[in-house]
Short mmCIF file of N, CA and C in Angstrom, two decimals:
data_model
loop_
_atom_site.label_atom_id
_atom_site.label_comp_id
_atom_site.label_asym_id
_atom_site.label_seq_id
_atom_site.Cartn_x
_atom_site.Cartn_y
_atom_site.Cartn_z
N MET K 270 -39.18 26.16 206.92
CA MET K 270 -38.04 27.12 205.54
C MET K 270 -39.20 28.62 205.49
N PHE K 271 -38.18 29.48 205.16
CA PHE K 271 -38.72 30.58 204.47
C PHE K 271 -37.85 30.95 203.76
N PHE K 272 -37.49 31.65 202.42
CA PHE K 272 -37.20 31.98 201.73
C PHE K 272 -37.42 33.19 201.03
N SER K 273 -36.40 34.78 201.71
CA SER K 273 -36.40 35.59 201.52
C SER K 273 -36.33 36.21 200.35
N GLY K 274 -37.09 37.41 199.62
CA GLY K 274 -37.65 38.06 199.22
C GLY K 274 -36.14 38.94 197.63
N PHE K 275 -36.66 39.30 196.23
CA PHE K 275 -35.14 39.35 196.34
C PHE K 275 -34.95 41.21 197.17
N CYS K 276 -33.38 41.31 197.13
CA CYS K 276 -33.67 42.82 198.05
C CYS K 276 -33.49 42.75 198.89
N LEU K 277 -34.16 41.18 199.88
CA LEU K 277 -34.53 41.70 201.47
C LEU K 277 -34.62 40.39 202.36
N GLU K 278 -34.65 40.52 203.40
CA GLU K 278 -34.40 39.92 204.22
C GLU K 278 -34.90 39.70 205.86
N ASN K 279 -34.75 38.92 206.52
CA ASN K 279 -35.90 38.46 207.03
C ASN K 279 -37.44 39.69 207.63
N GLU K 280 -38.03 39.58 206.36
CA GLU K 280 -38.97 39.65 206.13
C GLU K 280 -40.77 39.26 206.33
N LYS K 281 -40.17 37.20 206.41
CA LYS K 281 -41.18 36.57 207.24
C LYS K 281 -42.26 37.43 208.20
N GLU K 282 -41.85 37.47 209.02
CA GLU K 282 -43.23 38.02 209.54
C GLU K 282 -43.66 39.32 208.88
N LEU K 283 -43.48 40.03 207.99
CA LEU K 283 -44.74 40.37 207.52
C LEU K 283 -46.34 39.09 207.35
N PHE K 284 -45.74 37.73 207.34
CA PHE K 284 -46.23 36.81 206.37
C PHE K 284 -46.98 35.91 207.71
N LYS K 285 -47.22 36.23 208.96
CA LYS K 285 -47.07 35.13 210.39
C LYS K 285 -48.77 35.01 209.83
N GLU K 286 -49.31 35.81 209.30
CA GLU K 286 -50.92 35.57 209.27
C GLU K 286 -51.13 34.50 208.86
N TYR K 287 -50.34 34.39 207.56
CA TYR K 287 -50.78 32.84 206.63
C TYR K 287 -49.64 32.26 206.89
N LEU K 288 -48.80 32.67 207.36
CA LEU K 288 -47.52 31.72 207.52
C LEU K 288 -47.69 29.85 208.42
N ILE K 289 -47.73 29.39 207.68
CA ILE K 289 -47.36 27.96 208.83
C ILE K 289 -46.04 27.65 208.95
N GLU K 290 -45.63 27.05 210.73
CA GLU K 290 -45.16 27.00 210.12
C GLU K 290 -43.67 25.69 211.08
N ASN K 291 -43.44 25.03 210.50
CA ASN K 291 -42.97 24.01 210.51
C ASN K 291 -41.95 23.01 210.57
N ASP K 292 -41.96 21.56 211.05
CA ASP K 292 -40.61 20.62 210.50
C ASP K 292 -41.34 20.97 208.33
N TYR K 293 -42.83 20.19 207.87
CA TYR K 293 -43.40 20.25 206.51
C TYR K 293 -43.24 20.93 206.12
N THR K 294 -42.80 22.39 206.04
CA THR K 294 -42.81 23.35 205.38
C THR K 294 -42.37 24.96 204.87
N ILE K 295 -42.08 24.73 203.54
CA ILE K 295 -41.41 25.52 202.53
C ILE K 295 -41.88 26.47 202.02
N SER K 296 -41.52 27.67 203.14
CA SER K 296 -42.92 29.17 202.12
C SER K 296 -41.30 29.66 201.27
N GLY K 297 -41.46 30.65 200.58
CA GLY K 297 -41.20 32.46 199.94
C GLY K 297 -41.60 33.49 199.47
N PHE K 298 -41.52 35.06 199.76
CA PHE K 298 -42.10 35.75 199.26
C PHE K 298 -41.20 35.41 197.46
N SER K 299 -41.75 36.61 197.06
CA SER K 299 -41.66 36.46 195.28
C SER K 299 -40.26 35.99 194.91
N TYR K 300 -38.76 36.21 194.81
CA TYR K 300 -38.16 35.66 194.80
C TYR K 300 -37.64 34.53 195.32
N GLY K 301 -38.43 33.98 196.57
CA GLY K 301 -37.81 33.68 197.64
C GLY K 301 -38.98 32.57 197.21
N ALA K 302 -40.12 32.05 196.79
CA ALA K 302 -40.33 31.90 196.50
C ALA K 302 -40.36 30.63 195.15
N ILE K 303 -39.84 30.52 194.79
CA ILE K 303 -38.22 30.07 193.32
C ILE K 303 -37.65 29.19 194.42
N GLY K 304 -37.29 29.43 194.92
CA GLY K 304 -36.03 29.09 196.12
C GLY K 304 -36.73 28.20 196.94
N ALA K 305 -38.22 28.40 197.35
CA ALA K 305 -38.93 26.97 198.35
C ALA K 305 -39.42 26.59 197.61
N LEU K 306 -39.83 26.52 196.12
CA LEU K 306 -40.54 26.18 195.62
C LEU K 306 -38.79 24.45 194.57
N LYS K 307 -38.30 25.32 194.45
CA LYS K 307 -36.55 24.83 194.53
C LYS K 307 -36.54 23.39 195.57
N TYR K 308 -36.40 23.84 196.53
CA TYR K 308 -36.47 22.86 197.34
C TYR K 308 -37.21 21.85 197.84
N ALA K 309 -38.40 22.26 198.37
CA ALA K 309 -39.48 21.88 198.08
C ALA K 309 -38.69 20.33 197.07
N LEU K 310 -38.73 20.60 195.75
CA LEU K 310 -38.49 19.56 194.54
C LEU K 310 -37.20 18.64 195.17
N TYR K 311 -36.42 18.99 196.10
CA TYR K 311 -34.86 19.04 195.59
C TYR K 311 -35.07 17.61 196.95
N SER K 312 -36.26 17.82 198.39
CA SER K 312 -36.16 17.38 199.41
C SER K 312 -37.60 15.82 198.49
N SER K 313 -38.02 16.43 197.81
CA SER K 313 -39.60 15.01 197.59
C SER K 313 -37.83 14.41 196.72
N SER K 314 -37.37 14.69 196.25
CA SER K 314 -36.33 13.62 195.45
C SER K 314 -35.81 12.75 196.51
N ILE K 315 -35.43 13.48 197.86
CA ILE K 315 -34.34 12.24 198.61
C ILE K 315 -35.71 12.08 199.94
N ASP K 316 -36.96 11.91 199.40
CA ASP K 316 -37.77 11.50 200.40
C ASP K 316 -38.00 12.50 201.70
N ILE K 317 -37.07 13.57 201.78
CA ILE K 317 -37.88 14.30 202.66
C ILE K 317 -39.39 14.27 202.45
N ARG K 318 -39.80 14.34 204.00
CA ARG K 318 -41.43 14.48 204.29
C ARG K 318 -41.10 16.06 203.45
N VAL K 319 -42.69 16.44 202.96
CA VAL K 319 -43.43 17.90 202.52
C VAL K 319 -44.23 18.27 202.51
N ASP K 320 -45.37 18.83 203.17
CA ASP K 320 -46.00 19.19 203.64
C ASP K 320 -47.27 19.82 202.31
N LEU K 321 -46.27 20.85 202.58
CA LEU K 321 -46.85 22.42 202.65
C LEU K 321 -46.35 23.60 201.09
N VAL K 322 -46.87 23.93 199.75
CA VAL K 322 -45.39 24.92 199.93
C VAL K 322 -46.61 25.49 200.03
N GLN K 323 -46.17 27.24 200.14
CA GLN K 323 -46.63 28.63 200.69
C GLN K 323 -46.24 29.11 199.18
N LEU K 324 -46.53 30.20 198.32
CA LEU K 324 -45.68 30.74 197.89
C LEU K 324 -46.40 32.15 197.80
N PHE K 325 -45.74 32.41 198.47
CA PHE K 325 -46.11 34.94 198.59
C PHE K 325 -45.83 35.23 197.03
N SER K 326 -46.67 36.25 196.61
CA SER K 326 -45.92 36.76 195.67
C SER K 326 -45.66 36.18 194.56
N PRO K 327 -45.20 34.59 193.99
CA PRO K 327 -43.82 34.94 193.23
C PRO K 327 -43.68 35.28 192.30
N ALA K 328 -42.52 35.48 191.66
CA ALA K 328 -41.93 36.11 190.96
C ALA K 328 -42.11 35.47 189.70
N PHE K 329 -43.59 35.68 189.23
CA PHE K 329 -43.85 34.55 187.89
C PHE K 329 -44.18 36.43 186.36
N PHE K 330 -42.85 35.75 185.71
CA PHE K 330 -42.37 36.98 184.55
C PHE K 330 -42.04 35.76 183.38
N ASN K 331 -43.00 34.53 182.87
CA ASN K 331 -42.93 33.79 182.02
C ASN K 331 -43.87 35.14 180.33
N ASP K 332 -44.60 35.58 181.28
CA ASP K 332 -45.65 35.86 180.22
C ASP K 332 -44.20 37.40 179.79
N LYS K 333 -43.56 37.73 180.51
CA LYS K 333 -42.74 38.46 180.31
C LYS K 333 -41.83 38.18 178.41
N ASP K 334 -41.12 38.99 178.18
CA ASP K 334 -40.71 39.36 176.55
C ASP K 334 -39.53 39.37 177.43
N LYS K 335 -37.98 38.53 176.34
CA LYS K 335 -36.98 38.61 176.55
C LYS K 335 -35.82 39.84 176.70
N LYS K 336 -37.16 41.08 175.84
CA LYS K 336 -36.29 42.88 175.90
C LYS K 336 -36.99 42.78 177.00
N TYR K 337 -37.89 42.51 177.78
CA TYR K 337 -38.50 43.33 179.05
C TYR K 337 -37.66 42.89 180.30
N LYS K 338 -36.81 41.13 180.13
CA LYS K 338 -36.16 41.03 181.26
C LYS K 338 -34.31 41.43 180.70
N ARG K 339 -34.39 42.02 179.93
CA ARG K 339 -32.09 42.75 179.14
C ARG K 339 -32.77 44.05 180.00
N MET K 340 -33.72 44.71 179.68
CA MET K 340 -34.06 45.42 180.09
C MET K 340 -34.33 46.03 181.94
N GLN K 341 -34.90 44.85 181.86
CA GLN K 341 -34.76 46.00 183.95
C GLN K 341 -33.49 44.81 184.20
N LEU K 342 -32.78 43.44 183.75
CA LEU K 342 -31.27 43.69 183.75
C LEU K 342 -29.87 45.19 183.61
N MET K 343 -30.62 45.54 183.32
CA MET K 343 -29.78 46.89 182.22
C MET K 343 -29.81 48.27 183.09
N PHE K 344 -31.06 47.94 183.72
CA PHE K 344 -31.86 49.59 184.15
C PHE K 344 -30.77 48.60 186.17
N PHE K 345 -30.73 47.86 185.98
CA PHE K 345 -29.57 47.42 187.65
C PHE K 345 -28.39 47.50 187.48
N LYS K 346 -27.43 46.88 186.28
CA LYS K 346 -26.50 47.92 186.31
C LYS K 346 -25.98 48.44 185.81
N LYS K 347 -27.19 49.57 185.59
CA LYS K 347 -26.12 51.60 185.40
C LYS K 347 -26.51 51.78 186.99
N ASP K 348 -27.72 52.30 187.56
CA ASP K 348 -27.61 52.14 188.16
C ASP K 348 -28.32 51.20 190.09
N THR K 349 -27.18 50.56 191.08
CA THR K 349 -28.13 49.30 191.48
C THR K 349 -29.00 49.92 193.03
N LYS K 350 -28.57 50.02 193.59
CA LYS K 350 -29.65 51.88 194.73
C LYS K 350 -30.57 51.43 193.92
N LYS K 351 -31.09 53.12 192.64
CA LYS K 351 -32.15 52.86 192.27
C LYS K 351 -33.09 51.88 192.12
N TYR K 352 -32.31 51.33 191.35
CA TYR K 352 -33.30 50.84 190.68
C TYR K 352 -33.89 49.47 192.12
N CYS K 353 -33.27 48.71 193.19
CA CYS K 353 -33.11 47.82 194.18
C CYS K 353 -34.62 49.55 194.51
N ASP K 354 -33.96 50.04 194.75
CA ASP K 354 -35.25 51.40 195.37
C ASP K 354 -36.32 51.63 195.01
N ASN K 355 -36.15 50.88 193.50
CA ASN K 355 -37.82 51.67 193.24
C ASN K 355 -38.74 49.55 193.01
N PHE K 356 -37.78 49.03 192.88
CA PHE K 356 -38.23 47.84 193.00
C PHE K 356 -39.37 47.20 194.21
N LEU K 357 -38.55 48.01 195.38
CA LEU K 357 -39.11 47.40 196.56
C LEU K 357 -40.35 48.37 196.88
N THR K 358 -39.89 49.85 196.05
CA THR K 358 -41.69 50.31 196.75
C THR K 358 -42.18 50.18 196.25
N ASN K 359 -41.90 49.62 193.86
CA ASN K 359 -43.60 48.64 194.37
C ASN K 359 -43.81 47.94 194.30
N CYS K 360 -42.83 47.28 195.70
CA CYS K 360 -43.53 46.22 196.02
C CYS K 360 -43.99 46.75 197.36
N GLY K 361 -44.11 47.65 196.51
CA GLY K 361 -44.95 48.05 198.10
C GLY K 361 -44.20 48.21 199.77
N PHE K 362 -42.91 48.65 200.09
CA PHE K 362 -42.43 49.08 200.94
C PHE K 362 -42.35 50.26 201.20
N ASN K 363 -42.91 50.93 202.89
CA ASN K 363 -42.72 51.92 202.82
C ASN K 363 -40.95 52.04 204.01
N ASN K 364 -40.61 53.67 203.64
CA ASN K 364 -38.49 53.71 204.61
C ASN K 364 -38.26 53.01 206.32
N GLU K 365 -39.74 52.53 206.50
CA GLU K 365 -38.55 51.67 207.69
C GLU K 365 -38.80 50.33 207.20
N GLN K 366 -39.98 49.89 206.46
CA GLN K 366 -39.61 48.98 205.97
C GLN K 366 -38.32 47.97 205.46
N ARG K 367 -37.95 49.21 204.82
CA ARG K 367 -36.92 49.44 203.77
C ARG K 367 -35.87 49.15 204.31
N ASN K 368 -35.87 50.39 205.43
CA ASN K 368 -34.35 49.99 206.41
C ASN K 368 -34.12 48.64 207.31
N LYS K 369 -35.76 48.47 207.65
CA LYS K 369 -35.57 46.95 208.18
C LYS K 369 -35.00 45.48 207.41
N TYR K 370 -36.00 45.68 205.95
CA TYR K 370 -35.01 44.17 206.17
C TYR K 370 -34.46 44.40 204.28
N PHE K 371 -33.93 45.84 204.26
CA PHE K 371 -33.34 45.53 202.98
C PHE K 371 -31.60 44.94 202.65
N THR K 372 -31.07 44.24 201.83
CA THR K 372 -30.35 43.59 202.05
C THR K 372 -29.72 43.77 200.32
N GLN K 373 -29.01 43.77 199.98
CA GLN K 373 -27.92 44.30 198.39
C GLN K 373 -28.84 43.09 197.48
N GLY K 374 -29.24 43.44 196.23
CA GLY K 374 -29.67 42.37 196.15
C GLY K 374 -29.02 42.19 195.01
N LYS K 375 -28.52 40.97 194.21
CA LYS K 375 -27.22 40.89 193.77
C LYS K 375 -27.37 39.91 191.77
N TYR K 376 -26.61 40.99 191.05
CA TYR K 376 -27.34 41.24 189.69
C TYR K 376 -27.73 39.41 189.80
N GLU K 377 -26.73 38.36 189.35
CA GLU K 377 -27.35 37.08 189.72
C GLU K 377 -28.69 36.82 190.03
N GLU K 378 -29.11 37.01 191.31
CA GLU K 378 -30.76 36.98 191.55
C GLU K 378 -31.89 37.11 190.66
N LEU K 379 -30.95 38.82 190.64
CA LEU K 379 -32.82 39.20 189.22
C LEU K 379 -32.59 38.43 188.06
N GLU K 380 -31.62 37.83 187.45
CA GLU K 380 -31.01 37.52 186.21
C GLU K 380 -31.89 35.95 186.86
N GLU K 381 -31.87 35.17 187.63
CA GLU K 381 -32.35 34.13 187.95
C GLU K 381 -34.32 34.38 188.08
N LEU K 382 -34.21 35.56 188.53
CA LEU K 382 -35.87 35.47 189.15
C LEU K 382 -36.87 35.99 187.76
N LEU K 383 -35.74 37.14 187.22
CA LEU K 383 -36.54 37.28 185.51
C LEU K 383 -36.70 35.40 185.21
N TYR K 384 -35.56 35.15 185.08
CA TYR K 384 -35.29 34.33 183.37
C TYR K 384 -36.17 32.87 184.20
N TYR K 385 -36.62 32.52 185.64
CA TYR K 385 -37.02 31.59 186.09
C TYR K 385 -37.95 31.40 185.05
N ASN K 386 -38.88 29.73 184.38
CA ASN K 386 -39.34 29.40 183.62
C ASN K 386 -40.02 28.14 185.35
N TRP K 387 -40.74 29.16 186.11
CA TRP K 387 -42.00 28.33 186.64
C TRP K 387 -42.82 27.70 184.90
N ASP K 388 -42.64 26.02 185.95
CA ASP K 388 -43.05 24.59 184.76
C ASP K 388 -44.44 23.77 185.76
N LYS K 389 -45.31 23.46 184.70
CA LYS K 389 -46.38 23.29 185.87
C LYS K 389 -46.50 21.63 185.89
N LYS K 390 -45.46 20.77 185.59
CA LYS K 390 -45.26 19.95 185.62
C LYS K 390 -44.42 19.41 187.20
N TYR K 391 -42.98 20.44 187.37
CA TYR K 391 -43.41 21.10 189.01
C TYR K 391 -43.74 20.73 189.71
N LEU K 392 -45.09 21.66 190.03
CA LEU K 392 -46.18 22.02 190.63
C LEU K 392 -47.34 20.26 190.51
N GLN K 393 -47.15 19.03 189.67
CA GLN K 393 -48.20 18.48 189.79
C GLN K 393 -47.06 17.15 190.53
N MET K 394 -45.30 16.95 190.67
CA MET K 394 -44.80 16.11 191.20
C MET K 394 -44.57 16.58 192.34
N LEU K 395 -44.58 17.72 192.52
CA LEU K 395 -45.01 17.56 194.20
C LEU K 395 -47.27 17.24 194.51
N LYS K 396 -47.97 18.19 194.02
CA LYS K 396 -48.67 16.74 194.01
C LYS K 396 -49.05 15.81 194.54
N GLU K 397 -48.33 15.01 193.48
CA GLU K 397 -48.57 13.56 192.64
C GLU K 397 -48.27 13.50 194.67
N ASN K 398 -46.79 13.09 195.35
CA ASN K 398 -45.99 13.09 196.22
C ASN K 398 -46.97 13.13 197.21
N GLY K 399 -47.74 14.08 197.22
CA GLY K 399 -48.71 14.61 198.55
C GLY K 399 -48.93 16.02 199.26
N THR K 400 -48.08 17.00 198.34
CA THR K 400 -47.52 17.86 199.14
C THR K 400 -48.70 18.53 198.45
N LYS K 401 -49.41 20.09 199.23
CA LYS K 401 -50.02 21.00 199.00
C LYS K 401 -48.77 22.43 198.47
N ILE K 402 -50.30 22.86 197.74
CA ILE K 402 -48.83 23.79 197.49
C ILE K 402 -50.35 24.74 198.03
N GLU K 403 -50.13 26.51 198.35
CA GLU K 403 -50.50 27.02 198.18
C GLU K 403 -50.30 28.47 197.49
N VAL K 404 -50.54 29.12 197.12
CA VAL K 404 -50.27 30.25 196.10
C VAL K 404 -50.36 31.72 197.09
N TYR K 405 -50.50 32.96 196.94
CA TYR K 405 -51.21 34.24 197.40
C TYR K 405 -50.39 34.63 197.02
N LEU K 406 -51.40 35.73 196.22
CA LEU K 406 -51.22 36.47 194.87
C LEU K 406 -52.16 38.13 195.44
N GLY K 407 -51.24 39.17 195.34
CA GLY K 407 -51.90 40.17 195.38
C GLY K 407 -52.53 41.16 195.11
N GLU K 408 -54.17 41.23 195.05
CA GLU K 408 -54.62 41.73 193.57
C GLU K 408 -54.37 42.67 193.15
N ASN K 409 -53.15 44.02 194.07
CA ASN K 409 -52.87 45.58 192.85
C ASN K 409 -51.13 45.29 192.90
N ASP K 410 -51.18 43.67 192.67
CA ASP K 410 -49.69 43.69 192.87
C ASP K 410 -49.07 44.72 191.81
N LYS K 411 -47.82 45.09 191.56
CA LYS K 411 -47.53 45.76 190.69
C LYS K 411 -46.13 45.53 189.54
N ILE K 412 -45.64 44.13 190.66
CA ILE K 412 -44.09 43.36 189.55
C ILE K 412 -44.78 42.62 188.61
N VAL K 413 -45.89 41.87 189.11
CA VAL K 413 -45.90 40.38 188.49
C VAL K 413 -47.65 40.94 187.65
N ASP K 414 -48.51 40.34 186.63
CA ASP K 414 -49.51 40.06 186.58
C ASP K 414 -49.76 39.44 186.90
N THR K 415 -51.09 39.80 187.58
CA THR K 415 -51.58 38.68 188.83
C THR K 415 -52.33 36.94 188.14
N GLN K 416 -53.64 38.15 186.82
CA GLN K 416 -53.88 37.27 185.97
C GLN K 416 -53.28 36.35 186.03
N LYS K 417 -52.20 36.23 184.36
CA LYS K 417 -51.16 35.57 183.92
C LYS K 417 -50.98 34.06 185.25
N ALA K 418 -50.38 35.00 186.70
CA ALA K 418 -49.96 33.98 187.06
C ALA K 418 -51.11 32.87 187.98
N LEU K 419 -51.58 33.74 187.77
CA LEU K 419 -53.93 33.08 188.82
C LEU K 419 -53.80 32.26 187.88
N GLU K 420 -53.87 32.28 186.10
CA GLU K 420 -53.94 31.43 185.30
C GLU K 420 -52.85 30.22 184.88
N PHE K 421 -51.98 30.20 185.35
CA PHE K 421 -50.32 29.19 185.68
C PHE K 421 -51.16 28.43 186.78
N PHE K 422 -51.48 29.06 188.28
CA PHE K 422 -51.48 28.30 189.37
C PHE K 422 -52.50 27.57 189.73
N ILE K 423 -53.63 27.55 188.80
CA ILE K 423 -54.77 27.55 189.70
C ILE K 423 -55.04 26.05 189.59
N ASP K 424 -54.07 25.86 187.92
CA ASP K 424 -54.56 24.10 188.02
C ASP K 424 -53.89 23.28 188.97
N CYS K 425 -52.94 23.73 189.90
CA CYS K 425 -51.78 22.45 190.69
C CYS K 425 -51.70 23.70 191.59
N SER K 426 -53.12 24.21 192.38
CA SER K 426 -52.45 24.78 193.28
C SER K 426 -53.67 25.26 193.97
N GLU K 427 -53.97 25.98 195.50
CA GLU K 427 -54.82 25.93 195.93
C GLU K 427 -55.02 27.84 196.22
N VAL K 428 -54.81 29.16 195.14
CA VAL K 428 -54.57 30.52 195.03
C VAL K 428 -56.01 31.54 195.61
N TYR K 429 -54.90 32.02 196.53
CA TYR K 429 -56.20 32.81 197.69
C TYR K 429 -55.23 34.29 196.89
N PHE K 430 -56.48 35.51 197.73
CA PHE K 430 -55.29 36.76 197.20
C PHE K 430 -55.60 37.68 197.68
N PHE K 431 -54.53 38.27 198.50
CA PHE K 431 -54.27 39.09 199.33
C PHE K 431 -55.13 40.61 198.36
N LYS K 432 -56.87 41.11 199.20
CA LYS K 432 -57.22 41.76 199.14
C LYS K 432 -56.37 43.07 199.24
N ASN K 433 -57.18 43.49 200.25
CA ASN K 433 -55.83 44.80 201.40
C ASN K 433 -54.38 44.63 201.64
N CYS K 434 -53.77 45.34 201.35
CA CYS K 434 -52.20 44.56 200.55
C CYS K 434 -51.71 45.21 201.18
N SER K 435 -51.49 46.63 201.39
CA SER K 435 -50.89 47.36 202.38
C SER K 435 -50.25 47.00 203.79
N HIS K 436 -50.95 45.70 204.59
CA HIS K 436 -49.58 44.92 205.58
C HIS K 436 -48.97 44.34 204.78
N ILE K 437 -48.86 43.27 204.00
CA ILE K 437 -48.16 42.88 204.01
C ILE K 437 -47.13 42.60 202.18
N LEU K 438 -47.69 43.89 201.45
CA LEU K 438 -46.89 44.25 200.04
C LEU K 438 -47.37 43.22 199.30
N CYS K 439 -47.58 44.18 198.26
CA CYS K 439 -48.64 44.56 196.96
C CYS K 439 -47.75 44.74 196.19
#
């Protein structure tokens, strides 16, 4: 199962080089990484087997203050199309990819993306249940602070870096 990023749909093909597709793997990109984690936690709580969770450039904003988050939401409300276009540009999408994968993002999705609190206890719970967690971070990510994300995820998962991100967005 794959969860799409904010303003996106069907972009999982961008990760085919890294993506493990089977009945026991849950994956997500950016905002979709939140959905993937939530689904994995839910699945494990009702004894559905989850072997692997893959988080591609997870939307990690634990290090951002409330002012930053409110400003993002304000800009989104002011001009949704411009905000989404700028967001996808910062994610590394070219015009062809924007046309292919774009779907209008919703205020509630952006709000969840910005205010989601990544908590190590949830990652630890999955690990204790035997689930492997892989986190893929882009060295040149313009959306999240990869160093802060690395510091957070390194204890609970295997972390990989995309060195040349042009083909998979950073």
